[in-house]
Short mmCIF file of C-alpha atoms in Angstrom, two decimals:
data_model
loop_
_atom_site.label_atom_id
_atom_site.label_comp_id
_atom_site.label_asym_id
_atom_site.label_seq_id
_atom_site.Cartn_x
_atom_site.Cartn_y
_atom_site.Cartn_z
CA UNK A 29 0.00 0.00 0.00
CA UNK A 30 1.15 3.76 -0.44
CA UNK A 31 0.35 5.81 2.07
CA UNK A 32 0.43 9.72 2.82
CA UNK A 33 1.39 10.64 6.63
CA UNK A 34 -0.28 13.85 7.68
CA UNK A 35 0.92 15.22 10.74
CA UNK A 36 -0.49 17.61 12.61
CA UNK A 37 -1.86 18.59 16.57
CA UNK A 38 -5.35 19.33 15.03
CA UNK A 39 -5.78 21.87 17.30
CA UNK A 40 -8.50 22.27 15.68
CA UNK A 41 -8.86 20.46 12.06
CA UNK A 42 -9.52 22.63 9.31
CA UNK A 43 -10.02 22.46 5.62
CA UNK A 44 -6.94 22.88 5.07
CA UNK A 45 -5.81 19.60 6.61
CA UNK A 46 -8.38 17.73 4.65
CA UNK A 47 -7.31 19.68 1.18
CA UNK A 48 -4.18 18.41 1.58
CA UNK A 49 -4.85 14.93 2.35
CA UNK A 50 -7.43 14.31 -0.86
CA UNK A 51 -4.76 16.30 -2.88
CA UNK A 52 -2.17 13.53 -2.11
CA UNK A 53 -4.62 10.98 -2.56
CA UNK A 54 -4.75 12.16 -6.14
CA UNK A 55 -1.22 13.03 -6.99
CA UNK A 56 0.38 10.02 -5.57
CA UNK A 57 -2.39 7.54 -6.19
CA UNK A 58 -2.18 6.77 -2.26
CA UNK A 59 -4.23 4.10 -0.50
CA UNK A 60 -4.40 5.65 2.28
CA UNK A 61 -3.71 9.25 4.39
CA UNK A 62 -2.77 9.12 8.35
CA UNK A 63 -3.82 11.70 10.08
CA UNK A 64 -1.47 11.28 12.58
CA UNK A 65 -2.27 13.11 15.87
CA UNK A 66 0.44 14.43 18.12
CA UNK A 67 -0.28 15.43 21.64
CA UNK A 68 1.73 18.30 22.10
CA UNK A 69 4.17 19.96 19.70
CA UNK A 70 7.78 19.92 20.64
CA UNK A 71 8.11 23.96 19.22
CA UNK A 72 5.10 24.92 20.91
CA UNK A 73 5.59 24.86 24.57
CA UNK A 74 2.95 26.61 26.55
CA UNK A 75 0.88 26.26 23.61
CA UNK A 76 -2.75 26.15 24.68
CA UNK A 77 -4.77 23.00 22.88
CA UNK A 78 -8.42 21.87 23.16
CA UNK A 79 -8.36 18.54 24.95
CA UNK A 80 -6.59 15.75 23.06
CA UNK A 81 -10.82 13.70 23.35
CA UNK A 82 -12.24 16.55 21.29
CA UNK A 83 -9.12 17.11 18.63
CA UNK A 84 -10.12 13.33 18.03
CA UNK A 85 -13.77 14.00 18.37
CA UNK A 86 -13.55 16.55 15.70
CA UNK A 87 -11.21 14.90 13.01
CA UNK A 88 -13.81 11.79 12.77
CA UNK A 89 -16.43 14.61 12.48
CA UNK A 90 -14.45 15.98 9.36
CA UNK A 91 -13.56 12.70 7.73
CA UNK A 92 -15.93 12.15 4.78
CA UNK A 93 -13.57 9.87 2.91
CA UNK A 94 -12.36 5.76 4.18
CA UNK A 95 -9.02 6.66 2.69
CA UNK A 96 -8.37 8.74 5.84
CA UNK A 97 -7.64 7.00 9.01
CA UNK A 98 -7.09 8.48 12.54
CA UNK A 99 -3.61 7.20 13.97
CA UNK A 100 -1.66 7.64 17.28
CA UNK A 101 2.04 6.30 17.20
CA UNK A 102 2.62 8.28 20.29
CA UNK A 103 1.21 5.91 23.09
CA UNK A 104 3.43 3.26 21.66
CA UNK A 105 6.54 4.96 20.88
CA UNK A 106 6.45 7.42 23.96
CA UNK A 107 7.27 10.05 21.99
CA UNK A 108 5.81 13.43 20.29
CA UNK A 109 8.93 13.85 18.03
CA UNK A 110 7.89 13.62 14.38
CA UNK A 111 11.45 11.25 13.93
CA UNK A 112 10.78 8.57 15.97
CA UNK A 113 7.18 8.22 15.50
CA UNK A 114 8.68 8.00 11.32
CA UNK A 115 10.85 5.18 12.68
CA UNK A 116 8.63 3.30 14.33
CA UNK A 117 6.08 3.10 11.81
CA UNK A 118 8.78 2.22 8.78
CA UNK A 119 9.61 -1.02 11.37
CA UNK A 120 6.39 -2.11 11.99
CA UNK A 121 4.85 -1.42 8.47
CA UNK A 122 7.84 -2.55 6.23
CA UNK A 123 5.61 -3.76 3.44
CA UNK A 124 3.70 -0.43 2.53
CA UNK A 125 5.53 2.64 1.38
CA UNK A 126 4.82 6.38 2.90
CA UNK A 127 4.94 10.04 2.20
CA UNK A 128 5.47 12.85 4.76
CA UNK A 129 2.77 15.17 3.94
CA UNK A 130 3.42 19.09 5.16
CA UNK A 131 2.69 22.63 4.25
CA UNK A 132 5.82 24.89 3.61
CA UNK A 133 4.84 27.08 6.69
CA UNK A 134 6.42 23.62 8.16
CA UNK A 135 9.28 23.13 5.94
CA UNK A 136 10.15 26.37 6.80
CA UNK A 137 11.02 25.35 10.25
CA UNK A 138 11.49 21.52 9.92
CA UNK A 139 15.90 22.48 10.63
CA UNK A 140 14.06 23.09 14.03
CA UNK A 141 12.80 18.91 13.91
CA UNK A 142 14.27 16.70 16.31
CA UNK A 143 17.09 14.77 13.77
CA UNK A 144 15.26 16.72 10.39
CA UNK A 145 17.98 15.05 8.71
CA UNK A 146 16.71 11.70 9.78
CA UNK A 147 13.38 12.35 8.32
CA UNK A 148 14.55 13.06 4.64
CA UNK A 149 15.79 9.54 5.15
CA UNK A 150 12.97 7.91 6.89
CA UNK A 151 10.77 8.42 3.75
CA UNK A 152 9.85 11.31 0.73
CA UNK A 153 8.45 14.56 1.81
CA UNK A 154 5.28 16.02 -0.21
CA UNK A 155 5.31 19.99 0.66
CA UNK A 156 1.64 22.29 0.06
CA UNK A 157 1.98 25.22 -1.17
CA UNK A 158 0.24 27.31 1.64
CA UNK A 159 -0.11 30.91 1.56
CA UNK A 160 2.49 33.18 2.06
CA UNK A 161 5.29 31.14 2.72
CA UNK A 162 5.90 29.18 -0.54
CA UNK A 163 8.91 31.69 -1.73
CA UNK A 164 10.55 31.67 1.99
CA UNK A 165 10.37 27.61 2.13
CA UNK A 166 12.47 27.50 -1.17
CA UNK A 167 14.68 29.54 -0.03
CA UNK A 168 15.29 28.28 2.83
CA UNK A 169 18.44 25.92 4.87
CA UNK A 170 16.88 23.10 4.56
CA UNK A 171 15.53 23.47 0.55
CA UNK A 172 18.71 24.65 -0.38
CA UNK A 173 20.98 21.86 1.38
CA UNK A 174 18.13 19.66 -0.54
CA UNK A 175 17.66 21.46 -3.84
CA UNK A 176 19.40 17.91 -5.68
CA UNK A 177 16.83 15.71 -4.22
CA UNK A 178 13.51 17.97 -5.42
CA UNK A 179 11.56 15.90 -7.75
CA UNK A 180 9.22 18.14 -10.33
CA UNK A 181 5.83 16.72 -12.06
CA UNK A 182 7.70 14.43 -14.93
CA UNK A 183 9.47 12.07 -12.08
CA UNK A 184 7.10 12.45 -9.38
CA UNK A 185 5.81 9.01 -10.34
CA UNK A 186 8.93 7.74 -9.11
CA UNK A 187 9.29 9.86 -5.89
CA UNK A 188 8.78 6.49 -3.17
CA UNK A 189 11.94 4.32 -5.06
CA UNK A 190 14.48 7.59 -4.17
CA UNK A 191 15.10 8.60 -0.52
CA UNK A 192 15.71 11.20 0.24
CA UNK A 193 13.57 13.13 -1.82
CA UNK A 194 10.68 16.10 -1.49
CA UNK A 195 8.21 17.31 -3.87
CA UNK A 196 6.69 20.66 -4.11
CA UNK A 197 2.71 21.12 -4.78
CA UNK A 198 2.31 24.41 -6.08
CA UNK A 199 -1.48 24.57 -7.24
CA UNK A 200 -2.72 24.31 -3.76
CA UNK A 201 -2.94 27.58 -1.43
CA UNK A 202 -5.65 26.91 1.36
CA UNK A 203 -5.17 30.14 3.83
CA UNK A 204 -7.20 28.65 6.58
CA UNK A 205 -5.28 27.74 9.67
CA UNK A 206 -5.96 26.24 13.17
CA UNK A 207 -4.96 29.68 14.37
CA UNK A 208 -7.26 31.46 12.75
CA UNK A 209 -9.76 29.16 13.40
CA UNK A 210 -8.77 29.60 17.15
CA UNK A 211 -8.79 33.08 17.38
CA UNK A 212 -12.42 33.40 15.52
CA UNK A 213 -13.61 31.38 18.09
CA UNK A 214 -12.33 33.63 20.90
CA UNK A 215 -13.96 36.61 18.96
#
């Protein structure tokens, strides 16, 4: 099976999230998206989140689609860095293959990841456009130390046979985020 790994606290789901996930369904011909739920993010310390029971409670509300499945690796692997939940899952699913799935508000910090290196390794990274930041991600560290292993629409098809590797979706620009969706709320 090939499947897309989403990523994300959730705090709250948005459209966004969902966009992204049928948009890799379609461009990689994936089986399958993860939405893979992390407690807490590591960057954002003192972050406030709605309870984990409702984050959960409110990504099966937004699922219309079986292709998208709620998974914790967390509460097995002990862990809320992004690397060694990517580890874990490569060991205990050696049979499928995956794709990181981020927006390049993400990318533009991912030199801030726990072992970022490690995760270019661990599998291919699919990066949405989202707005604003598309210029500053490819200019970035990271896209710049990386700029050999970009793939661009003609070998795309062959982006899960070469690790590392990261592909750039550029027709996709969703502006909603869970902070806006946050502070509307508050409003």
């Amino acid at each position: 099976m090939k499947i897309g790994i989403l990523g994300s606290s959730f705090n709250p789901i948005h459209k966004g999230h969902i966009a992204i996930a049928k948009k890799a369904i379609n461009i990689f011909d994936l089986d399958q998206v993860w939405l893979m739920i992390t407690n807490q993010n590591p960057l954002k310390k003192g972050y406030e989140y709605l309870d984990y029971n409702t984050r959960i409670r409110l990504l099966k509300k937004s699922i219309t689609s079986k292709k998208l499945i709620i998974k914790n690796f967390e509460k097995k692997t002990k862990s809320v860095f992004l690397i060694d939940n990517l580890e874990y899952i490569k060991k205990s699913f050696p049979k499928n293959k995956f794709i990181f799935l981020m927006g390049t508000d993400s990318f533009l910090e991912i030199d801030k990841w726990k072992k970022y290196d490690k995760i270019f390794k661990q599998m291919p990274l699919a990066i949405f456009n989202r707005y604003g930041t598309k210029k500053k991600s490819l200019e970035s560290k990271v896209s710049i130390k990386y700029k050999d292993y970009k793939f661009d629409h003609r070998t795309k098809k062959d982006i899960f046979e070469n690790i590392p590797g990261w592909y750039l979706i550029n027709d996709f620009d969703v502006r909603e985020s869970s902070t806006n969706l946050r502070q509307k709320s508050k409003v």
